[in-house]
CSV table of C-alpha atoms in Angstrom, one decimal:
chain,number,residue,atom,x,y,z
A,1,MET,CA,8.8,-26.2,-37.7
A,2,ALA,CA,12.1,-24.4,-38.4
A,3,GLU,CA,12.4,-26.3,-41.7
A,4,GLU,CA,8.8,-25.6,-42.6
A,5,TRP,CA,9.0,-21.9,-41.7
A,6,GLY,CA,12.5,-21.6,-43.3
A,7,ASN,CA,14.2,-20.1,-40.3
A,8,ASP,CA,16.6,-21.8,-37.9
A,9,ALA,CA,15.7,-19.3,-35.2
A,10,TYR,CA,12.6,-21.5,-34.5
A,11,GLN,CA,14.8,-24.5,-33.8
A,12,ILE,CA,14.9,-25.8,-30.3
A,13,SER,CA,17.6,-28.2,-29.1
A,14,GLY,CA,17.6,-30.3,-25.9
A,15,SER,CA,20.6,-28.6,-24.5
A,16,TRP,CA,19.1,-25.1,-25.1
A,17,LEU,CA,15.9,-26.2,-23.4
A,18,ALA,CA,17.8,-27.5,-20.4
A,19,ARG,CA,19.7,-24.2,-20.1
A,20,LEU,CA,16.5,-22.3,-20.3
A,21,GLU,CA,14.9,-24.4,-17.5
A,22,ARG,CA,17.9,-23.7,-15.3
A,23,GLY,CA,17.6,-19.9,-16.0
A,24,ARG,CA,20.9,-19.8,-18.0
A,25,HIS,CA,19.4,-18.8,-21.3
A,26,GLU,CA,17.2,-16.0,-22.5
A,27,MET,CA,13.9,-16.6,-24.4
A,28,THR,CA,13.7,-15.3,-27.9
A,29,VAL,CA,10.4,-14.6,-29.7
A,30,PRO,CA,10.9,-17.3,-32.4
A,31,LYS,CA,11.6,-20.0,-29.7
A,32,LEU,CA,8.6,-18.7,-27.7
A,33,ILE,CA,6.4,-19.3,-30.7
A,34,SER,CA,7.9,-22.8,-31.2
A,35,LEU,CA,7.3,-23.7,-27.5
A,36,ALA,CA,3.7,-22.3,-27.6
A,37,THR,CA,3.0,-24.4,-30.7
A,38,ILE,CA,4.5,-27.6,-29.1
A,39,TYR,CA,2.5,-27.2,-25.9
A,40,SER,CA,-0.6,-25.9,-27.6
A,41,GLU,CA,-0.6,-22.8,-25.5
A,42,SER,CA,-0.7,-19.1,-26.4
A,43,PRO,CA,2.6,-17.2,-26.2
A,44,GLU,CA,0.9,-14.8,-23.7
A,45,ARG,CA,0.1,-17.7,-21.4
A,46,LEU,CA,3.7,-19.0,-21.4
A,47,LEU,CA,5.0,-15.5,-20.6
A,48,ARG,CA,2.6,-15.1,-17.7
A,49,ASP,CA,3.7,-18.4,-16.3
A,50,ALA,CA,7.4,-17.6,-16.8
A,51,HIS,CA,7.6,-14.1,-15.5
A,52,PRO,CA,6.4,-12.3,-12.3
A,53,ASP,CA,3.1,-10.4,-12.4
A,54,PRO,CA,3.9,-6.7,-13.1
A,55,LYS,CA,1.0,-5.7,-10.9
A,56,ARG,CA,2.5,-7.5,-7.9
A,57,LEU,CA,5.9,-5.9,-8.6
A,58,SER,CA,4.5,-2.4,-8.8
A,59,SER,CA,3.0,-2.6,-5.3
A,60,ASP,CA,6.5,-3.5,-3.9
A,61,SER,CA,8.5,-0.5,-2.9
A,62,ARG,CA,11.7,-2.1,-4.4
A,63,PHE,CA,10.2,-1.8,-7.8
A,64,LEU,CA,8.9,1.8,-7.6
A,65,PRO,CA,10.7,4.4,-9.8
A,66,ASN,CA,13.9,5.8,-8.3
A,67,MET,CA,13.2,9.3,-9.6
A,68,THR,CA,10.2,11.6,-9.7
A,69,VAL,CA,8.0,10.8,-12.8
A,70,LEU,CA,4.9,12.3,-14.2
A,71,VAL,CA,2.5,9.4,-14.6
A,72,SER,CA,0.0,9.3,-17.4
A,73,GLY,CA,-1.3,5.8,-17.3
A,74,GLY,CA,-0.5,2.2,-16.4
A,75,GLN,CA,-0.2,0.6,-12.9
A,76,LEU,CA,1.6,3.6,-11.3
A,77,ASP,CA,-1.3,5.8,-12.4
A,78,ALA,CA,-3.8,3.4,-10.9
A,79,GLN,CA,-1.9,3.4,-7.6
A,80,ALA,CA,-1.8,7.2,-7.5
A,81,HIS,CA,-5.6,7.3,-8.0
A,82,GLN,CA,-6.1,5.0,-5.0
A,83,MET,CA,-4.6,7.7,-2.8
A,84,LEU,CA,-5.3,10.8,-4.8
A,85,PRO,CA,-8.7,10.6,-6.5
A,86,ASP,CA,-9.5,13.2,-9.1
A,87,GLY,CA,-11.2,16.3,-7.6
A,88,MET,CA,-9.9,15.5,-4.1
A,89,GLU,CA,-9.2,19.2,-3.4
A,90,ALA,CA,-12.8,20.2,-4.4
A,91,SER,CA,-14.7,17.5,-2.5
A,92,PRO,CA,-16.4,18.5,0.7
A,93,ILE,CA,-14.6,17.8,4.0
A,94,PRO,CA,-16.8,15.9,6.5
A,95,GLU,CA,-17.2,17.2,10.0
A,96,ALA,CA,-15.9,14.0,11.6
A,97,THR,CA,-13.2,11.6,10.5
A,98,THR,CA,-14.9,9.0,8.3
A,99,LEU,CA,-13.9,5.5,7.3
A,100,LEU,CA,-14.4,5.2,3.5
A,101,PRO,CA,-16.2,2.2,2.0
A,102,ALA,CA,-13.9,-0.6,0.7
A,103,ASP,CA,-13.8,-0.4,-3.1
A,104,GLY,CA,-11.7,-3.4,-3.8
A,105,THR,CA,-8.9,-1.4,-5.5
A,106,LEU,CA,-6.4,-1.4,-2.7
A,107,SER,CA,-3.5,-3.8,-2.5
A,108,SER,CA,-5.4,-6.2,-0.2
A,109,ASN,CA,-8.4,-6.5,2.0
A,110,HIS,CA,-6.3,-5.5,5.0
A,111,HIS,CA,-6.1,-1.9,3.9
A,112,ARG,CA,-8.8,0.7,4.4
A,113,ARG,CA,-8.9,4.5,3.8
A,114,ALA,CA,-10.3,7.3,5.9
A,115,ILE,CA,-10.8,11.0,5.4
A,116,ILE,CA,-9.8,13.3,8.2
A,117,GLY,CA,-12.8,15.4,9.4
A,118,LYS,CA,-12.9,19.1,10.3
A,119,ARG,CA,-13.1,18.4,14.0
A,120,ASP,CA,-10.2,16.0,14.0
A,121,LEU,CA,-7.3,18.4,14.6
A,122,SER,CA,-5.1,16.0,16.5
A,123,LEU,CA,-2.2,16.1,14.1
A,124,SER,CA,-2.9,19.5,12.4
A,125,PRO,CA,-1.1,21.2,10.7
A,126,ALA,CA,1.0,18.1,9.8
A,127,ILE,CA,-2.1,16.2,8.7
A,128,LYS,CA,-4.9,18.6,7.9
A,129,PRO,CA,-8.7,18.0,7.7
A,130,GLY,CA,-9.5,16.7,4.3
A,131,SER,CA,-6.4,14.5,4.1
A,132,ILE,CA,-6.9,10.8,3.1
A,133,VAL,CA,-5.1,8.2,5.1
A,134,SER,CA,-4.5,4.5,4.2
A,135,VAL,CA,-4.7,2.2,7.2
A,136,ASP,CA,-3.2,-1.3,7.6
A,137,THR,CA,-5.8,-3.0,9.7
A,138,ARG,CA,-3.4,-5.9,10.5
A,139,SER,CA,-1.0,-3.5,12.4
A,140,LYS,CA,-2.8,-2.7,15.7
A,141,ALA,CA,-0.1,-3.1,18.3
A,142,ILE,CA,1.0,0.3,19.8
A,143,ALA,CA,4.7,0.7,19.1
A,144,GLY,CA,6.9,1.7,22.1
A,145,ARG,CA,9.0,4.8,22.2
A,146,GLN,CA,12.2,2.8,21.5
A,147,SER,CA,10.9,2.1,17.9
A,148,TRP,CA,11.0,5.7,16.7
A,149,ASN,CA,13.4,8.6,17.0
A,150,HIS,CA,11.4,11.7,16.0
A,151,GLU,CA,7.8,12.7,15.1
A,152,PHE,CA,8.3,11.9,11.4
A,153,ASP,CA,9.0,8.3,12.3
A,154,ARG,CA,6.4,8.0,15.0
A,155,PRO,CA,3.6,5.6,14.1
A,156,ILE,CA,0.1,7.1,13.5
A,157,TYR,CA,-3.0,5.2,14.3
A,158,LEU,CA,-6.7,5.3,13.4
A,159,LEU,CA,-8.8,4.8,16.5
A,160,LEU,CA,-12.5,4.2,17.0
A,161,THR,CA,-14.0,5.6,20.2
A,162,HIS,CA,-17.6,6.0,21.4
A,163,ASP,CA,-17.5,9.4,19.8
A,164,GLY,CA,-16.3,8.2,16.4
A,165,TYR,CA,-13.0,7.9,14.6
A,166,VAL,CA,-9.9,9.9,15.4
A,167,CYS,CA,-6.3,9.8,14.0
A,168,GLY,CA,-3.1,10.5,15.9
A,169,TRP,CA,-0.1,9.3,17.8
A,170,CYS,CA,-0.6,7.0,20.7
A,171,ASP,CA,1.0,6.0,24.0
A,172,LEU,CA,0.0,2.9,26.0
A,173,ASP,CA,0.9,2.7,29.7
A,174,GLU,CA,3.1,0.0,31.0
A,175,SER,CA,0.1,-2.0,32.4
A,176,GLY,CA,-1.6,-1.9,29.0
A,177,THR,CA,-4.7,-0.3,30.7
A,178,TRP,CA,-4.8,3.2,29.4
A,179,LEU,CA,-4.3,4.5,25.8
A,180,THR,CA,-3.5,8.1,25.3
A,181,LEU,CA,-4.0,10.0,22.1
A,182,VAL,CA,-1.0,12.3,21.7
A,183,THR,CA,-1.7,15.5,19.7
A,184,HIS,CA,0.7,17.6,17.6
A,185,ALA,CA,2.2,20.5,19.6
A,186,LEU,CA,1.0,23.1,17.1
A,187,SER,CA,-2.6,21.7,17.0
A,188,LYS,CA,-3.4,23.2,20.5
A,189,GLN,CA,-5.6,20.2,21.1
A,190,PRO,CA,-5.6,18.4,24.5
A,191,PHE,CA,-4.4,14.8,24.9
A,192,GLN,CA,-7.3,12.3,25.2
A,193,ARG,CA,-7.3,9.1,27.3
A,194,TRP,CA,-9.4,5.9,27.2
A,195,ARG,CA,-9.4,2.5,28.7
A,196,TYR,CA,-7.6,0.3,26.2
A,197,ARG,CA,-9.8,-2.2,24.3
A,198,LYS,CA,-12.8,-1.1,26.4
A,199,ASP,CA,-13.5,2.5,25.4
A,200,VAL,CA,-11.2,2.6,22.3
A,201,GLU,CA,-10.4,0.2,19.4
A,202,VAL,CA,-7.3,0.5,17.2
A,203,VAL,CA,-8.5,0.2,13.6
A,204,GLY,CA,-4.9,0.0,12.4
A,205,ARG,CA,-1.7,1.9,11.6
A,206,VAL,CA,-1.6,4.6,9.0
A,207,VAL,CA,0.8,3.6,6.3
A,208,ALA,CA,0.3,6.5,3.8
A,209,VAL,CA,-1.2,10.0,3.8
A,210,ALA,CA,-2.5,12.2,1.0
A,211,ILE,CA,-2.6,15.7,2.3
A,212,ARG,CA,-4.9,18.4,0.9
A,213,LEU,CA,-2.9,21.6,0.5
A,214,VAL,CA,-5.5,23.8,-1.2
A,215,SER,CA,-9.3,23.8,-0.7
């Protein structure tokens, strides 16, 4: 192929291919075309097989930008729209905290979103009504006090009671019998208490919050 195309850049030696397979050599475009021709595959297919999926990398916090960026497209923009849909500040706020339908766009089936209702003031003003929370439904265990140092680290949970959904901090007594919803000091809302797993269900732990600042 290198002879027919008149360019030695398309030439592949056994030693070069061995170094490539061991990760000790970089792929060049001419050699990628040669390999694609040899294996009767498209160059795009070979690249997909040889490199990690960018969509998977972008969901990993290690590969997020290390500075504030104004996104205007691509995977980061798609991620932003999952938590901050267009028109969020203008959409009506429900009376009660509501679990949003699964739309298939989240990172996995284990994550759900909910919008905080007007009557759910448990963590206000830190998390105001109209805010959208992302919930990891795999994380249901109530963390003990030794796992956090201050309220910004304290885990937040989405709960389902007989009266509907509520979002807040939680305490579980030593016997594992009673679960207490702990409210924000500035919310002026009373604590609530239920029999754990009988009168209340933990939907999951809140892992991200989009807060509505203007309505």
